[in-house]
Amino acid sequence: MLSLGKIDHIHIRVTDLAKAQGWYQRVLNLAPDTRYKHMQSGPHGVVMLMNSNGSVRLAISQEDKPVCEPGSVAFLVSGQDFLEWIDQLAGERVIDRAGQTVARDSVVDHQFFFSISFVDPFGNPFEIVSYDHTWLAGKLKLASKPA
């Protein structure tokens, strides 16, 4: 039986490509992958952004009126990285779907994993997830906030 290896990239549509590139680089540490530079020209040009080891790639394209899907892209991180991501998102004043600035009280306890949800400046939804639940529960000491 055939099996999928991993997600290669995810398409994200935005109304301002330059603003999006700056946000993704500043907030998520994603930089342009120069191997895809040839794909940037044209009416629906794509800028491929990736993390430092190439395990995450987002194909950002500019549209006059992008369509934001109701689902979100979820990134998996360790418990320690989860704590650092909360601080990074809060420091950048990133907001959630309700328009509230992300902070430690934005974390949702799903009983065996924790998550924090946010949107980019164009309304595209994202989530950071960690399954280091026991370790994080001791560090977060949150009031019970079920999913």
PDB file of N, CA and C in Angstrom, residues 57-96:
ATOM      1  N   ARG A  57       7.790  24.271   5.070  1.00  0.00           N
ATOM      2  CA  ARG A  57       7.779  25.184   3.921  1.00  0.00           C
ATOM      3  C   ARG A  57       6.362  25.690   3.681  1.00  0.00           C
ATOM      4  N   LEU A  58       6.249  27.002   3.507  1.00  0.00           N
ATOM      5  CA  LEU A  58       4.981  27.630   3.161  1.00  0.00           C
ATOM      6  C   LEU A  58       5.144  28.332   1.822  1.00  0.00           C
ATOM      7  N   ALA A  59       4.206  28.102   0.917  1.00  0.00           N
ATOM      8  CA  ALA A  59       4.206  28.760  -0.388  1.00  0.00           C
ATOM      9  C   ALA A  59       3.264  29.956  -0.297  1.00  0.00           C
ATOM     10  N   ILE A  60       3.824  31.158  -0.213  1.00  0.00           N
ATOM     11  CA  ILE A  60       3.050  32.373  -0.032  1.00  0.00           C
ATOM     12  C   ILE A  60       2.776  32.993  -1.398  1.00  0.00           C
ATOM     13  N   SER A  61       1.512  33.271  -1.681  1.00  0.00           N
ATOM     14  CA  SER A  61       1.166  33.939  -2.942  1.00  0.00           C
ATOM     15  C   SER A  61       0.223  35.093  -2.661  1.00  0.00           C
ATOM     16  N   GLN A  62       0.315  36.102  -3.514  1.00  0.00           N
ATOM     17  CA  GLN A  62      -0.512  37.291  -3.340  1.00  0.00           C
ATOM     18  C   GLN A  62      -1.750  37.191  -4.212  1.00  0.00           C
ATOM     19  N   GLU A  63      -2.893  37.455  -3.603  1.00  0.00           N
ATOM     20  CA  GLU A  63      -4.183  37.466  -4.289  1.00  0.00           C
ATOM     21  C   GLU A  63      -4.885  38.761  -3.901  1.00  0.00           C
ATOM     22  N   ASP A  64      -5.708  39.290  -4.803  1.00  0.00           N
ATOM     23  CA  ASP A  64      -6.452  40.508  -4.473  1.00  0.00           C
ATOM     24  C   ASP A  64      -7.382  40.287  -3.293  1.00  0.00           C
ATOM     25  N   LYS A  65      -8.022  39.140  -3.280  1.00  0.00           N
ATOM     26  CA  LYS A  65      -8.955  38.809  -2.209  1.00  0.00           C
ATOM     27  C   LYS A  65      -8.735  37.348  -1.842  1.00  0.00           C
ATOM     28  N   PRO A  66      -7.764  37.071  -0.928  1.00  0.00           N
ATOM     29  CA  PRO A  66      -7.474  35.675  -0.595  1.00  0.00           C
ATOM     30  C   PRO A  66      -8.637  35.008   0.138  1.00  0.00           C
ATOM     31  N   VAL A  67      -8.733  33.717  -0.036  1.00  0.00           N
ATOM     32  CA  VAL A  67      -9.752  32.930   0.647  1.00  0.00           C
ATOM     33  C   VAL A  67      -9.064  32.219   1.805  1.00  0.00           C
ATOM     34  N   CYS A  68      -9.507  32.510   3.016  1.00  0.00           N
ATOM     35  CA  CYS A  68      -8.949  31.857   4.191  1.00  0.00           C
ATOM     36  C   CYS A  68      -9.806  30.642   4.512  1.00  0.00           C
ATOM     37  N   GLU A  69      -9.182  29.502   4.541  1.00  0.00           N
ATOM     38  CA  GLU A  69      -9.882  28.265   4.867  1.00  0.00           C
ATOM     39  C   GLU A  69     -10.180  28.229   6.361  1.00  0.00           C
ATOM     40  N   PRO A  70     -11.235  27.533   6.773  1.00  0.00           N
ATOM     41  CA  PRO A  70     -11.589  27.505   8.194  1.00  0.00           C
ATOM     42  C   PRO A  70     -10.617  26.709   9.060  1.00  0.00           C
ATOM     43  N   GLY A  71      -9.865  25.791   8.481  1.00  0.00           N
ATOM     44  CA  GLY A  71      -8.916  24.987   9.254  1.00  0.00           C
ATOM     45  C   GLY A  71      -7.656  25.771   9.527  1.00  0.00           C
ATOM     46  N   SER A  72      -6.709  25.148  10.218  1.00  0.00           N
ATOM     47  CA  SER A  72      -5.454  25.837  10.492  1.00  0.00           C
ATOM     48  C   SER A  72      -4.281  24.907  10.229  1.00  0.00           C
ATOM     49  N   VAL A  73      -3.123  25.518  10.074  1.00  0.00           N
ATOM     50  CA  VAL A  73      -1.875  24.786   9.929  1.00  0.00           C
ATOM     51  C   VAL A  73      -1.308  24.630  11.334  1.00  0.00           C
ATOM     52  N   ALA A  74      -1.002  23.398  11.719  1.00  0.00           N
ATOM     53  CA  ALA A  74      -0.482  23.143  13.064  1.00  0.00           C
ATOM     54  C   ALA A  74       0.976  22.707  12.988  1.00  0.00           C
ATOM     55  N   PHE A  75       1.808  23.361  13.785  1.00  0.00           N
ATOM     56  CA  PHE A  75       3.226  23.044  13.858  1.00  0.00           C
ATOM     57  C   PHE A  75       3.499  22.318  15.176  1.00  0.00           C
ATOM     58  N   LEU A  76       4.250  21.235  15.131  1.00  0.00           N
ATOM     59  CA  LEU A  76       4.587  20.452  16.311  1.00  0.00           C
ATOM     60  C   LEU A  76       5.938  20.888  16.863  1.00  0.00           C
ATOM     61  N   VAL A  77       6.000  21.134  18.168  1.00  0.00           N
ATOM     62  CA  VAL A  77       7.254  21.532  18.813  1.00  0.00           C
ATOM     63  C   VAL A  77       7.407  20.804  20.144  1.00  0.00           C
ATOM     64  N   SER A  78       8.614  20.865  20.710  1.00  0.00           N
ATOM     65  CA  SER A  78       8.867  20.295  22.035  1.00  0.00           C
ATOM     66  C   SER A  78       8.231  21.183  23.099  1.00  0.00           C
ATOM     67  N   GLY A  79       8.194  20.689  24.320  1.00  0.00           N
ATOM     68  CA  GLY A  79       7.640  21.469  25.417  1.00  0.00           C
ATOM     69  C   GLY A  79       8.392  22.758  25.654  1.00  0.00           C
ATOM     70  N   GLN A  80       9.729  22.683  25.708  1.00  0.00           N
ATOM     71  CA  GLN A  80      10.533  23.882  25.918  1.00  0.00           C
ATOM     72  C   GLN A  80      10.324  24.880  24.784  1.00  0.00           C
ATOM     73  N   ASP A  81      10.307  24.400  23.562  1.00  0.00           N
ATOM     74  CA  ASP A  81      10.075  25.289  22.425  1.00  0.00           C
ATOM     75  C   ASP A  81       8.677  25.896  22.485  1.00  0.00           C
ATOM     76  N   PHE A  82       7.700  25.151  22.970  1.00  0.00           N
ATOM     77  CA  PHE A  82       6.331  25.664  23.109  1.00  0.00           C
ATOM     78  C   PHE A  82       6.329  26.910  24.000  1.00  0.00           C
ATOM     79  N   LEU A  83       7.004  26.831  25.141  1.00  0.00           N
ATOM     80  CA  LEU A  83       7.089  27.984  26.031  1.00  0.00           C
ATOM     81  C   LEU A  83       7.749  29.176  25.340  1.00  0.00           C
ATOM     82  N   GLU A  84       8.806  28.905  24.588  1.00  0.00           N
ATOM     83  CA  GLU A  84       9.504  29.983  23.879  1.00  0.00           C
ATOM     84  C   GLU A  84       8.634  30.578  22.781  1.00  0.00           C
ATOM     85  N   TRP A  85       7.835  29.731  22.116  1.00  0.00           N
ATOM     86  CA  TRP A  85       6.932  30.234  21.078  1.00  0.00           C
ATOM     87  C   TRP A  85       5.853  31.143  21.671  1.00  0.00           C
ATOM     88  N   ILE A  86       5.358  30.807  22.850  1.00  0.00           N
ATOM     89  CA  ILE A  86       4.370  31.688  23.491  1.00  0.00           C
ATOM     90  C   ILE A  86       4.981  33.075  23.682  1.00  0.00           C
ATOM     91  N   ASP A  87       6.191  33.121  24.209  1.00  0.00           N
ATOM     92  CA  ASP A  87       6.865  34.402  24.439  1.00  0.00           C
ATOM     93  C   ASP A  87       7.131  35.136  23.128  1.00  0.00           C
ATOM     94  N   GLN A  88       7.535  34.396  22.084  1.00  0.00           N
ATOM     95  CA  GLN A  88       7.795  34.995  20.775  1.00  0.00           C
ATOM     96  C   GLN A  88       6.522  35.624  20.210  1.00  0.00           C
ATOM     97  N   LEU A  89       5.433  34.875  20.232  1.00  0.00           N
ATOM     98  CA  LEU A  89       4.167  35.372  19.688  1.00  0.00           C
ATOM     99  C   LEU A  89       3.654  36.567  20.489  1.00  0.00           C
ATOM    100  N   ALA A  90       3.743  36.484  21.817  1.00  0.00           N
ATOM    101  CA  ALA A  90       3.303  37.586  22.667  1.00  0.00           C
ATOM    102  C   ALA A  90       4.164  38.826  22.429  1.00  0.00           C
ATOM    103  N   GLY A  91       5.477  38.622  22.314  1.00  0.00           N
ATOM    104  CA  GLY A  91       6.391  39.734  22.080  1.00  0.00           C
ATOM    105  C   GLY A  91       6.126  40.444  20.754  1.00  0.00           C
ATOM    106  N   GLU A  92       5.662  39.692  19.775  1.00  0.00           N
ATOM    107  CA  GLU A  92       5.340  40.269  18.464  1.00  0.00           C
ATOM    108  C   GLU A  92       3.901  40.785  18.408  1.00  0.00           C
ATOM    109  N   ARG A  93       3.177  40.654  19.528  1.00  0.00           N
ATOM    110  CA  ARG A  93       1.780  41.093  19.630  1.00  0.00           C
ATOM    111  C   ARG A  93       0.904  40.430  18.570  1.00  0.00           C
ATOM    112  N   VAL A  94       1.156  39.146  18.359  1.00  0.00           N
ATOM    113  CA  VAL A  94       0.371  38.344  17.423  1.00  0.00           C
ATOM    114  C   VAL A  94      -1.003  38.112  18.041  1.00  0.00           C
ATOM    115  N   ILE A  95      -2.039  38.101  17.203  1.00  0.00           N
ATOM    116  CA  ILE A  95      -3.403  37.961  17.720  1.00  0.00           C
ATOM    117  C   ILE A  95      -4.012  36.605  17.374  1.00  0.00           C
ATOM    118  N   ASP A  96      -5.053  36.253  18.116  1.00  0.00           N
ATOM    119  CA  ASP A  96      -5.794  35.027  17.832  1.00  0.00           C
ATOM    120  C   ASP A  96      -7.010  35.371  16.969  1.00  0.00           C
TER     121      ASP A  96
END
